[in-house]
């Protein structure tokens, strides 16, 4: 997207898995549940998007909408593993319709924890948060491997060290759930979930699920506004999930909150 229209295009593989595929990759698994790949692709393809470039440390605003935007504020914050802020950068930019704009180059601090984080935020001219993007990175960077037929990259010749993620302290989130009057589809229901990270630590890679009663199986399919994301210390976020009433099989809906370093919890409307 950063290289449009110099790049030849974008290829995705693959949308859904054939039953009973398990050891493969896809956006939607054979139980009709979206995977982390789905939510990552959804984030990457949003209409107005802020992103980091691994190859040259640049931060870009990519616009896939047919309208231009002015006075957008792009901010970047770099955090050590213990969530000490080590860098803060921002810039006011404009981006044309179906265009892209380079906001700035990240000026990395000379010293950082081996595993660290980059948080990007995009605001409109009134200060309203439009979108975010979050990266976990390493001072030991990826290095490209050999290319297949000189074109397609194979496995990297050097992998980043992200083992510091194992040291993240456990986090217990505050969660509230409420019912919406109606779902987006005929016969569907919807819940709104409000999450807050009250701790001084990162709540890393949250995974939410609508389940059938307390500790029941996940409702499939479920349609989340966002999932598989992280919350900074003190950060709050409101999400929505839609699902079909009949898939509850007579049970009450419950939201299960889990994640990499999350103390598992449930909430119900």
Tab-separated table of C-alpha atoms in Angstrom:
chain	number	residue	atom	x	y	z
A	1	UNK	CA	0.000	0.000	0.000
A	2	UNK	CA	2.878	2.375	0.740
A	3	UNK	CA	4.269	1.679	-2.724
A	4	UNK	CA	1.066	2.074	-4.718
A	5	UNK	CA	1.011	2.433	-7.663
A	6	UNK	CA	4.626	1.398	-8.196
A	7	UNK	CA	3.966	-2.075	-6.794
A	8	UNK	CA	2.338	-4.613	-9.093
A	9	UNK	CA	-0.426	-5.351	-6.602
A	10	UNK	CA	-1.362	-7.130	-3.379
A	11	UNK	CA	-1.973	-10.870	-3.155
A	12	UNK	CA	-3.755	-12.567	-0.268
A	13	UNK	CA	-3.650	-16.296	0.510
A	14	UNK	CA	-6.022	-17.635	1.687
A	15	UNK	CA	-9.431	-16.479	2.938
A	16	UNK	CA	-10.935	-19.634	4.444
A	17	UNK	CA	-9.843	-23.164	5.298
A	18	UNK	CA	-11.347	-26.301	3.792
A	19	UNK	CA	-12.759	-28.626	6.459
A	20	UNK	CA	-11.119	-30.088	8.489
A	21	UNK	CA	-7.912	-28.161	7.882
A	22	UNK	CA	-6.065	-27.369	11.109
A	23	UNK	CA	-2.329	-27.079	10.384
A	24	UNK	CA	-2.601	-24.362	7.748
A	25	UNK	CA	-3.073	-20.610	7.462
A	26	UNK	CA	-6.225	-18.679	6.637
A	27	UNK	CA	-8.323	-15.649	7.594
A	28	UNK	CA	-11.377	-17.701	8.599
A	29	UNK	CA	-10.919	-21.151	10.122
A	30	UNK	CA	-13.122	-24.151	9.388
A	31	UNK	CA	-15.295	-23.379	12.446
A	32	UNK	CA	-16.222	-20.024	10.796
A	33	UNK	CA	-14.154	-18.026	13.298
A	34	UNK	CA	-11.814	-15.202	12.173
A	35	UNK	CA	-8.152	-15.624	13.034
A	36	UNK	CA	-5.502	-13.096	14.001
A	37	UNK	CA	-4.611	-12.899	10.297
A	38	UNK	CA	-8.151	-11.683	9.537
A	39	UNK	CA	-8.007	-8.870	12.063
A	40	UNK	CA	-4.494	-7.929	10.957
A	41	UNK	CA	-5.605	-7.721	7.322
A	42	UNK	CA	-8.704	-5.755	8.330
A	43	UNK	CA	-6.518	-3.226	10.140
A	44	UNK	CA	-4.076	-2.978	7.229
A	45	UNK	CA	-6.865	-2.361	4.707
A	46	UNK	CA	-8.848	0.268	6.606
A	47	UNK	CA	-9.775	3.330	4.573
A	48	UNK	CA	-7.430	5.726	6.367
A	49	UNK	CA	-4.407	3.964	7.800
A	50	UNK	CA	-1.170	4.806	9.595
A	51	UNK	CA	1.720	2.365	9.251
A	52	UNK	CA	5.402	1.779	9.968
A	53	UNK	CA	7.888	0.629	7.314
A	54	UNK	CA	10.361	-2.006	8.473
A	55	UNK	CA	12.791	-1.357	5.627
A	56	UNK	CA	13.534	2.355	6.170
A	57	UNK	CA	11.850	3.281	9.503
A	58	UNK	CA	9.387	5.623	7.809
A	59	UNK	CA	5.833	6.266	9.021
A	60	UNK	CA	3.140	6.729	6.373
A	61	UNK	CA	-0.508	7.657	6.105
A	62	UNK	CA	-2.203	5.545	3.430
A	63	UNK	CA	-5.556	6.739	2.121
A	64	UNK	CA	-7.784	4.304	0.217
A	65	UNK	CA	-10.762	6.671	0.191
A	66	UNK	CA	-11.756	8.922	-2.697
A	67	UNK	CA	-11.453	12.118	-0.686
A	68	UNK	CA	-8.465	14.088	0.496
A	69	UNK	CA	-7.625	14.957	4.119
A	70	UNK	CA	-5.805	17.952	5.568
A	71	UNK	CA	-4.355	18.769	8.985
A	72	UNK	CA	-4.035	15.153	10.090
A	73	UNK	CA	-1.731	14.635	13.060
A	74	UNK	CA	0.474	11.562	13.073
A	75	UNK	CA	2.089	10.643	16.393
A	76	UNK	CA	4.569	7.920	17.260
A	77	UNK	CA	5.674	6.745	20.714
A	78	UNK	CA	8.431	4.216	21.427
A	79	UNK	CA	8.318	2.225	24.666
A	80	UNK	CA	10.825	-0.020	26.383
A	81	UNK	CA	9.709	-3.433	27.603
A	82	UNK	CA	8.773	-1.911	30.983
A	83	UNK	CA	6.618	0.712	29.176
A	84	UNK	CA	9.029	3.594	29.781
A	85	UNK	CA	8.473	6.039	26.909
A	86	UNK	CA	11.763	6.548	25.109
A	87	UNK	CA	10.662	8.623	22.126
A	88	UNK	CA	7.734	10.750	20.996
A	89	UNK	CA	7.373	12.217	17.497
A	90	UNK	CA	4.507	13.913	15.684
A	91	UNK	CA	3.790	15.733	12.447
A	92	UNK	CA	0.869	17.446	10.710
A	93	UNK	CA	0.270	16.050	7.221
A	94	UNK	CA	-2.220	16.001	4.383
A	95	UNK	CA	-2.975	13.120	2.047
A	96	UNK	CA	-4.715	13.138	-1.317
A	97	UNK	CA	-7.557	10.892	-2.386
A	98	UNK	CA	-6.360	7.324	-2.920
A	99	UNK	CA	-2.910	8.596	-1.996
A	100	UNK	CA	-0.143	8.208	0.552
A	101	UNK	CA	2.062	10.596	2.530
A	102	UNK	CA	5.302	10.031	4.433
A	103	UNK	CA	4.968	11.712	7.830
A	104	UNK	CA	8.508	11.225	9.186
A	105	UNK	CA	11.369	8.811	9.842
A	106	UNK	CA	11.542	7.252	13.311
A	107	UNK	CA	14.570	8.604	15.181
A	108	UNK	CA	15.363	5.564	17.299
A	109	UNK	CA	16.998	6.168	20.702
A	110	UNK	CA	20.576	4.957	20.953
A	111	UNK	CA	19.650	2.494	23.705
A	112	UNK	CA	16.461	0.439	23.886
A	113	UNK	CA	15.423	-2.806	25.534
A	114	UNK	CA	15.962	-5.779	23.203
A	115	UNK	CA	12.180	-6.106	22.783
A	116	UNK	CA	10.358	-2.769	22.506
A	117	UNK	CA	7.130	-1.287	21.159
A	118	UNK	CA	6.006	1.337	18.653
A	119	UNK	CA	2.568	2.915	19.019
A	120	UNK	CA	1.180	4.962	16.098
A	121	UNK	CA	-1.868	7.230	16.285
A	122	UNK	CA	-3.700	9.259	13.650
A	123	UNK	CA	-5.909	12.230	14.629
A	124	UNK	CA	-8.131	14.497	12.578
A	125	UNK	CA	-7.946	18.298	12.594
A	126	UNK	CA	-10.213	18.450	15.646
A	127	UNK	CA	-8.067	16.070	17.691
A	128	UNK	CA	-10.369	13.062	17.269
A	129	UNK	CA	-8.548	9.734	17.215
A	130	UNK	CA	-9.133	8.111	13.816
A	131	UNK	CA	-7.017	4.958	14.041
A	132	UNK	CA	-4.058	3.354	15.792
A	133	UNK	CA	-1.384	0.815	14.934
A	134	UNK	CA	0.897	-1.097	17.297
A	135	UNK	CA	4.186	-2.946	16.683
A	136	UNK	CA	6.426	-5.150	18.818
A	137	UNK	CA	10.007	-4.882	17.574
A	138	UNK	CA	13.556	-5.915	18.391
A	139	UNK	CA	16.967	-4.291	18.283
A	140	UNK	CA	18.021	-7.538	16.574
A	141	UNK	CA	16.214	-7.044	13.288
A	142	UNK	CA	15.012	-9.344	10.535
A	143	UNK	CA	17.309	-9.753	7.564
A	144	UNK	CA	15.944	-10.876	4.199
A	145	UNK	CA	16.909	-14.322	2.982
A	146	UNK	CA	17.617	-15.547	-0.499
A	147	UNK	CA	14.981	-15.011	-3.158
A	148	UNK	CA	13.218	-17.761	-5.082
A	149	UNK	CA	13.942	-17.207	-8.773
A	150	UNK	CA	15.330	-13.827	-7.754
A	151	UNK	CA	11.842	-12.524	-6.906
A	152	UNK	CA	9.995	-14.242	-4.047
A	153	UNK	CA	11.722	-13.977	-0.638
A	154	UNK	CA	12.263	-17.210	1.269
A	155	UNK	CA	12.876	-17.543	5.009
A	156	UNK	CA	14.776	-14.648	6.625
A	157	UNK	CA	18.492	-15.153	7.120
A	158	UNK	CA	18.209	-13.576	10.564
A	159	UNK	CA	15.242	-13.484	12.946
A	160	UNK	CA	14.421	-10.777	15.506
A	161	UNK	CA	14.673	-11.563	19.219
A	162	UNK	CA	11.231	-11.029	20.765
A	163	UNK	CA	11.786	-13.293	23.762
A	164	UNK	CA	11.276	-10.315	26.068
A	165	UNK	CA	7.534	-10.735	25.552
A	166	UNK	CA	7.735	-13.668	27.972
A	167	UNK	CA	8.661	-11.216	30.742
A	168	UNK	CA	5.521	-9.073	30.492
A	169	UNK	CA	3.763	-8.964	33.889
A	170	UNK	CA	0.205	-10.330	34.126
A	171	UNK	CA	-2.564	-7.773	33.647
A	172	UNK	CA	-6.162	-7.881	34.866
A	173	UNK	CA	-8.505	-5.773	32.754
A	174	UNK	CA	-11.749	-4.049	33.689
A	175	UNK	CA	-14.573	-5.181	31.388
A	176	UNK	CA	-18.209	-4.142	30.988
A	177	UNK	CA	-20.768	-5.634	28.588
A	178	UNK	CA	-24.125	-4.357	27.421
A	179	UNK	CA	-26.674	-5.441	24.814
A	180	UNK	CA	-27.438	-3.400	21.721
A	181	UNK	CA	-31.119	-3.040	20.700
A	182	UNK	CA	-30.490	-5.049	17.520
A	183	UNK	CA	-27.723	-6.622	15.485
A	184	UNK	CA	-26.514	-5.657	12.040
A	185	UNK	CA	-28.096	-8.687	10.368
A	186	UNK	CA	-31.643	-10.150	10.418
A	187	UNK	CA	-31.925	-12.492	13.406
A	188	UNK	CA	-28.675	-11.276	14.949
A	189	UNK	CA	-27.813	-9.802	18.333
A	190	UNK	CA	-25.007	-7.493	19.368
A	191	UNK	CA	-22.989	-6.709	22.486
A	192	UNK	CA	-20.862	-3.671	23.270
A	193	UNK	CA	-17.731	-4.372	25.315
A	194	UNK	CA	-15.853	-1.639	27.175
A	195	UNK	CA	-12.317	-2.514	28.232
A	196	UNK	CA	-9.836	-0.645	30.382
A	197	UNK	CA	-6.268	-1.445	31.300
A	198	UNK	CA	-5.915	-0.012	34.845
A	199	UNK	CA	-2.375	-1.325	35.292
A	200	UNK	CA	1.015	0.325	34.573
A	201	UNK	CA	1.849	-2.589	32.252
A	202	UNK	CA	1.091	-3.416	28.633
A	203	UNK	CA	-1.948	-5.632	28.017
A	204	UNK	CA	-0.527	-7.531	25.074
A	205	UNK	CA	-2.427	-9.152	22.215
A	206	UNK	CA	-5.929	-9.365	23.635
A	207	UNK	CA	-8.275	-12.008	22.273
A	208	UNK	CA	-11.983	-11.612	22.964
A	209	UNK	CA	-14.657	-14.219	22.323
A	210	UNK	CA	-18.443	-14.337	22.599
A	211	UNK	CA	-19.258	-17.691	24.203
A	212	UNK	CA	-22.404	-19.707	24.937
A	213	UNK	CA	-22.909	-19.221	28.659
A	214	UNK	CA	-20.147	-19.085	31.240
A	215	UNK	CA	-17.109	-21.020	29.971
A	216	UNK	CA	-19.075	-22.318	26.985
A	217	UNK	CA	-17.921	-22.801	23.405
A	218	UNK	CA	-17.357	-19.756	21.215
A	219	UNK	CA	-20.290	-18.539	19.135
A	220	UNK	CA	-19.511	-19.030	15.449
A	221	UNK	CA	-19.608	-16.995	13.365
A	222	UNK	CA	-18.971	-13.846	15.401
A	223	UNK	CA	-18.259	-10.461	13.847
A	224	UNK	CA	-15.999	-8.193	15.925
A	225	UNK	CA	-15.342	-4.537	15.178
A	226	UNK	CA	-11.783	-5.209	16.342
A	227	UNK	CA	-9.880	-8.042	17.968
A	228	UNK	CA	-6.326	-9.261	18.617
A	229	UNK	CA	-5.037	-5.871	19.773
A	230	UNK	CA	-3.056	-4.424	22.695
A	231	UNK	CA	-3.875	-1.790	25.334
A	232	UNK	CA	-1.343	0.643	26.743
A	233	UNK	CA	-1.357	1.422	30.492
A	234	UNK	CA	-4.540	3.310	31.355
A	235	UNK	CA	-5.959	2.925	27.836
A	236	UNK	CA	-9.648	2.227	27.213
A	237	UNK	CA	-11.374	0.836	24.137
A	238	UNK	CA	-14.971	0.099	23.151
A	239	UNK	CA	-15.744	-2.852	20.852
A	240	UNK	CA	-18.815	-4.409	19.298
A	241	UNK	CA	-19.563	-8.014	18.419
A	242	UNK	CA	-22.491	-9.266	16.318
A	243	UNK	CA	-23.692	-12.884	16.223
A	244	UNK	CA	-26.847	-14.861	15.504
A	245	UNK	CA	-29.198	-15.608	18.400
A	246	UNK	CA	-29.815	-19.181	17.255
A	247	UNK	CA	-26.097	-19.937	17.555
A	248	UNK	CA	-26.302	-19.347	21.325
A	249	UNK	CA	-28.234	-22.651	21.556
A	250	UNK	CA	-30.429	-21.317	24.354
A	251	UNK	CA	-27.551	-19.977	26.479
A	252	UNK	CA	-26.942	-16.378	27.525
A	253	UNK	CA	-24.072	-14.579	25.773
A	254	UNK	CA	-20.867	-14.103	27.757
A	255	UNK	CA	-17.696	-12.290	26.701
A	256	UNK	CA	-14.439	-14.076	27.445
A	257	UNK	CA	-11.345	-11.866	27.731
A	258	UNK	CA	-7.946	-13.499	27.306
A	259	UNK	CA	-4.547	-12.645	25.858
A	260	UNK	CA	-0.780	-13.095	25.995
A	261	UNK	CA	-0.313	-11.790	29.543
A	262	UNK	CA	-3.964	-11.317	30.470
A	263	UNK	CA	-5.620	-12.753	33.582
A	264	UNK	CA	-8.582	-14.526	31.947
A	265	UNK	CA	-11.952	-13.007	32.803
A	266	UNK	CA	-15.591	-12.990	31.694
A	267	UNK	CA	-18.362	-10.409	31.604
A	268	UNK	CA	-22.036	-10.653	30.725
A	269	UNK	CA	-24.746	-8.067	29.976
